[in-house]
Amino acid sequence: MTESKERAGTDARRTDGDATTGAGAGADGDAIAGAGADAQAVPVPHPPAFAPDSLVLNRKLPLWYQVSQSLRASILGRPQDASARLPTEEQLAAHYGVSVLTMRQALKELETEGLISRHRRRGTFIEPRARRVSPVRLLGSVDAIVAQQSGEATTVLGHGPTAVPGDLAEFFPDCAEVTCYRRLRRDEESDEPTNWAENAVRPDIAARIDVADLERWPMTKVLRDVVGVRISRITDTVEARLADPVTAELLQVPLLSPILHYTGVTYDEEGRVVDVARIRYRGDRFSFSVTVEAH
C-alpha cells in the first residue's frame, strides 16, 4: 500500500512536472523559444574586417614608401562596408614583412594626407571622408599608380574587341585586334566626373578579366592581383591637350578647354605590352609629382 502511494506520488509529480514543462514549452515556452530563435536568426551585422592587399617589396625603393602606397591603394579601393579600423602596427608590420618603425613611418605619411587618424589606446582608423589631398609621389612603384587611380566611383561605359588603333600598332605588333575598355570615374562625394579612360588590352589577357572588377579596382590592380600578370614596368607619359568633343561631354568641361592626357604602357616579364591606358583628366582635378632619387 505504501509502495503504491509512493508510486502514485511519483507519477503525480512527473505528471505535474510534464504539465509545467509542457506549458512552458507550449504557449509561453514557444513564444520565448521563438523570440530567442528570431533573435539568433537576425544577428547584429558586423562589417568585414579591413584587410590590406599583399605586397612584393622592391629593395631598391624606400620600404616605408612602398608600404604607404600599397596601404593607401587598399584604403581607397576598399569595399564600402569594410571596417574602418586598421590592424595594429605590429600586425601590419608582420603583414608587409617590415619593421614596426618602417610601418610607423608609412602610417605617418597616410595620417599627413588625412586618410587615417591615430588615437592612443584606441587604434588607427580610416577617415570616413578621406580624400586625396596631396599628389602621389612616383618613385617607380606600381602601387603608386594603383593608388593614384583608386578611390573614385567607376562606371564601365563599354568594352569589346576592336582592330588595333593605328597609333597603338607599335605596342601590339603580333595582334590583329585588342579588347578596349572605356570607363568614367566620378568623385564619390560630389558625383563630379574627374577623368575617363580607355584601355587597350591583349585579347588573351582580356579573356581573363571580369568587367565587374573594373568597377571596383583600377585596371593595373586587376591585371596584377586578379588576372595574375607579372608586371615588369609601366611607362608613363603626361601631356597637356585640349578637350575633344567626347572628352568635353564626359567630363562636363567646355570644348577645347585644357585637360591632362595620361598614357600608361604596361609590360609583362616577357617584355610584351599587355595594356595601354589612355586617361583624360580634368585639369582642375589632377596633380602629378615625380621624385628622382640621386642614389
XYZ file of C-alpha atoms in Angstrom:
295
model
C 0.000 0.000 0.000
C 2.792 2.356 0.898
C 4.641 1.411 -2.281
C 1.503 2.168 -4.340
C 1.142 5.615 -2.725
C 4.815 6.392 -3.334
C 4.452 5.391 -6.986
C 1.281 7.433 -7.274
C 3.035 10.425 -5.758
C 5.968 9.986 -8.085
C 3.638 9.682 -11.081
C 1.762 12.785 -9.941
C 4.965 14.732 -9.583
C 6.038 13.539 -13.021
C 2.652 14.499 -14.450
C 2.779 17.930 -12.795
C 6.322 18.391 -13.971
C 5.421 17.346 -17.514
C 2.454 19.644 -17.472
C 4.568 22.510 -16.252
C 7.239 21.735 -18.796
C 4.614 21.359 -21.462
C 3.065 24.716 -20.618
C 6.435 26.391 -20.709
C 7.364 24.789 -23.986
C 3.861 25.150 -25.342
C 2.165 28.520 -25.004
C 4.610 30.734 -23.129
C 7.565 28.471 -23.797
C 7.082 28.512 -27.562
C 6.821 32.277 -27.532
C 10.028 32.596 -25.560
C 11.807 29.982 -27.631
C 10.535 31.621 -30.789
C 11.732 35.036 -29.677
C 15.111 33.570 -28.891
C 15.284 31.858 -32.261
C 14.304 35.055 -34.044
C 16.922 36.993 -32.122
C 19.584 34.489 -33.153
C 18.375 34.371 -36.760
C 18.943 38.123 -37.195
C 22.409 38.758 -35.749
C 23.789 42.241 -35.467
C 25.709 42.791 -38.745
C 29.414 43.408 -38.454
C 31.354 44.964 -41.324
C 34.094 42.775 -42.796
C 37.459 43.403 -41.190
C 39.784 45.670 -43.136
C 42.398 43.526 -44.849
C 45.186 45.298 -46.763
C 46.427 43.862 -50.030
C 49.623 41.857 -50.227
C 52.834 43.488 -51.405
C 56.045 42.244 -53.001
C 58.752 44.604 -51.776
C 61.338 46.115 -54.084
C 64.540 46.545 -52.089
C 65.691 49.334 -54.420
C 62.911 51.645 -53.231
C 62.220 53.010 -49.724
C 60.241 50.392 -47.833
C 58.061 52.901 -45.973
C 57.069 54.453 -49.299
C 56.073 51.137 -50.867
C 54.083 50.148 -47.793
C 52.327 53.526 -47.589
C 51.326 53.368 -51.254
C 50.092 49.785 -51.010
C 48.067 50.554 -47.887
C 46.820 53.770 -49.472
C 45.519 51.855 -52.501
C 43.846 49.309 -50.199
C 42.142 52.089 -48.246
C 40.911 53.984 -51.296
C 39.737 50.811 -53.017
C 38.131 49.144 -50.006
C 34.501 47.947 -50.039
C 32.067 50.491 -48.624
C 31.055 48.147 -45.799
C 34.610 47.299 -44.742
C 35.708 48.022 -41.196
C 37.180 51.474 -40.637
C 39.614 50.155 -38.056
C 43.072 49.140 -39.221
C 45.058 46.275 -37.722
C 47.683 47.217 -35.157
C 51.135 48.492 -36.136
C 52.589 45.123 -35.232
C 50.030 43.211 -37.292
C 50.545 45.482 -40.299
C 54.322 45.215 -39.983
C 54.060 41.421 -39.969
C 51.680 41.508 -42.933
C 54.089 43.550 -45.061
C 57.260 41.949 -43.708
C 58.796 45.199 -42.439
C 59.834 46.573 -39.073
C 57.415 48.393 -36.791
C 59.452 51.581 -37.290
C 59.028 51.325 -41.056
C 55.322 50.679 -40.611
C 55.040 53.666 -38.292
C 56.642 55.913 -40.907
C 54.237 54.641 -43.567
C 51.256 55.313 -41.316
C 52.546 58.795 -40.551
C 52.535 59.525 -44.303
C 48.894 58.465 -44.597
C 47.969 60.432 -41.490
C 49.528 63.558 -43.004
C 47.385 63.039 -46.113
C 44.271 62.822 -43.949
C 43.442 59.249 -44.924
C 43.729 57.863 -41.396
C 43.601 59.103 -37.817
C 45.501 57.551 -34.926
C 44.234 57.509 -31.347
C 46.250 56.431 -28.333
C 44.894 53.216 -26.808
C 42.020 53.108 -29.331
C 43.836 52.321 -32.556
C 44.113 53.601 -36.113
C 41.020 54.383 -38.160
C 40.253 55.264 -41.765
C 38.790 58.734 -42.009
C 35.171 58.384 -43.221
C 35.536 61.398 -45.531
C 39.113 60.654 -46.520
C 40.066 62.260 -49.800
C 43.238 62.603 -51.756
C 44.719 65.936 -50.636
C 48.248 65.692 -51.969
C 49.814 64.415 -55.184
C 51.167 60.900 -55.366
C 54.953 60.813 -55.384
C 56.011 58.350 -58.035
C 59.247 56.559 -57.221
C 58.788 53.740 -59.678
C 56.220 51.744 -57.700
C 53.269 50.012 -59.368
C 51.385 50.504 -56.095
C 51.762 54.264 -56.509
C 49.977 54.053 -59.849
C 47.254 51.876 -58.335
C 46.840 54.414 -55.523
C 46.623 57.292 -57.990
C 43.738 55.567 -59.780
C 41.866 54.336 -56.693
C 39.166 55.827 -54.532
C 36.676 57.048 -57.121
C 33.356 55.674 -58.322
C 33.896 53.947 -61.657
C 31.357 53.184 -64.382
C 32.241 50.902 -67.287
C 30.909 52.697 -70.365
C 31.572 49.803 -72.705
C 34.003 47.093 -73.726
C 34.681 44.772 -76.621
C 37.138 43.705 -79.324
C 38.320 46.226 -81.902
C 41.015 46.493 -84.547
C 44.302 47.758 -83.160
C 44.224 51.584 -83.459
C 46.890 52.913 -85.778
C 48.623 54.911 -83.063
C 48.900 51.765 -80.905
C 50.151 49.403 -83.614
C 53.737 49.663 -82.371
C 52.680 48.268 -78.983
C 50.780 45.251 -80.346
C 52.775 44.102 -83.408
C 51.543 40.495 -83.094
C 47.862 41.305 -82.544
C 45.171 41.905 -85.173
C 42.824 43.260 -82.531
C 42.684 44.295 -78.892
C 39.912 44.472 -76.314
C 39.003 48.053 -75.485
C 37.516 49.117 -72.136
C 36.011 52.595 -71.655
C 35.433 53.831 -68.092
C 34.275 57.036 -66.426
C 35.359 57.960 -62.909
C 33.482 60.313 -60.602
C 34.222 61.902 -57.259
C 32.262 59.858 -54.706
C 31.217 62.934 -52.713
C 30.314 65.476 -55.390
C 29.483 62.964 -58.157
C 31.523 65.214 -60.438
C 33.340 63.464 -63.322
C 37.104 63.578 -62.840
C 38.508 61.506 -65.722
C 37.671 58.947 -68.333
C 39.876 56.132 -69.525
C 40.367 53.857 -72.496
C 42.370 50.668 -72.014
C 43.586 48.576 -74.931
C 44.360 45.075 -73.620
C 45.807 42.000 -75.325
C 42.950 39.597 -76.191
C 44.446 36.635 -74.302
C 44.687 38.766 -71.160
C 41.273 40.386 -71.650
C 39.652 36.951 -71.787
C 40.509 36.536 -68.088
C 39.154 39.928 -66.942
C 35.822 40.156 -65.131
C 34.308 43.521 -66.105
C 32.713 43.821 -62.639
C 36.209 44.031 -61.134
C 36.896 47.186 -63.171
C 34.071 48.976 -61.373
C 35.856 48.363 -58.089
C 39.576 48.455 -58.893
C 41.918 50.156 -61.374
C 42.993 48.152 -64.416
C 46.576 47.894 -63.099
C 45.378 46.198 -59.927
C 43.055 43.848 -61.823
C 45.862 42.813 -64.160
C 48.356 42.222 -61.366
C 46.282 40.941 -58.449
C 43.289 39.281 -60.120
C 44.460 38.093 -63.534
C 47.979 37.367 -62.281
C 50.027 39.293 -64.858
C 53.616 39.642 -63.652
C 54.170 43.321 -64.416
C 57.788 44.286 -65.051
C 57.359 48.015 -65.685
C 54.931 50.781 -66.623
C 55.971 53.729 -68.780
C 54.001 56.910 -68.079
C 53.580 59.995 -70.232
C 51.585 63.048 -69.172
C 50.908 65.934 -71.532
C 48.568 68.901 -71.836
C 45.882 68.705 -74.508
C 42.600 70.351 -75.446
C 39.316 68.617 -74.730
C 37.812 66.948 -77.802
C 34.008 66.685 -78.120
C 33.815 63.249 -76.423
C 36.031 64.319 -73.523
C 34.211 67.623 -73.103
C 30.865 65.837 -72.858
C 32.019 63.099 -70.478
C 33.986 65.390 -68.154
C 31.459 68.238 -68.365
C 34.031 70.838 -69.407
C 33.978 73.346 -72.278
C 35.128 72.135 -75.673
C 38.865 72.797 -76.229
C 39.446 73.502 -72.540
C 42.794 72.257 -71.115
C 42.952 68.667 -69.921
C 45.782 66.369 -68.861
C 46.268 63.342 -71.072
C 47.948 60.377 -69.388
C 49.306 57.385 -71.297
C 50.470 54.314 -69.377
C 52.075 51.378 -71.175
C 52.227 48.205 -69.078
C 54.769 45.458 -69.859
C 54.900 41.921 -68.523
C 58.052 39.970 -67.637
C 58.372 38.735 -71.229
C 58.608 42.310 -72.465
C 55.163 42.218 -74.094
C 52.793 45.165 -73.844
C 49.682 43.861 -72.085
C 47.797 47.138 -71.642
C 47.892 50.685 -72.964
C 45.849 53.074 -70.848
C 44.860 56.497 -72.106
C 43.238 58.627 -69.420
C 41.874 62.156 -69.819
C 41.835 64.139 -66.581
C 40.114 67.400 -65.872
C 42.887 69.919 -65.460
C 41.482 71.089 -62.114
C 41.244 67.571 -60.654
C 44.651 66.031 -61.242
C 48.148 66.504 -59.867
C 51.271 64.617 -60.848
C 54.553 64.674 -58.972
C 57.734 62.690 -59.641
C 60.620 62.326 -57.214
C 64.023 61.396 -58.648
C 66.387 59.821 -56.154
C 70.076 60.724 -56.504
C 71.262 57.382 -55.142
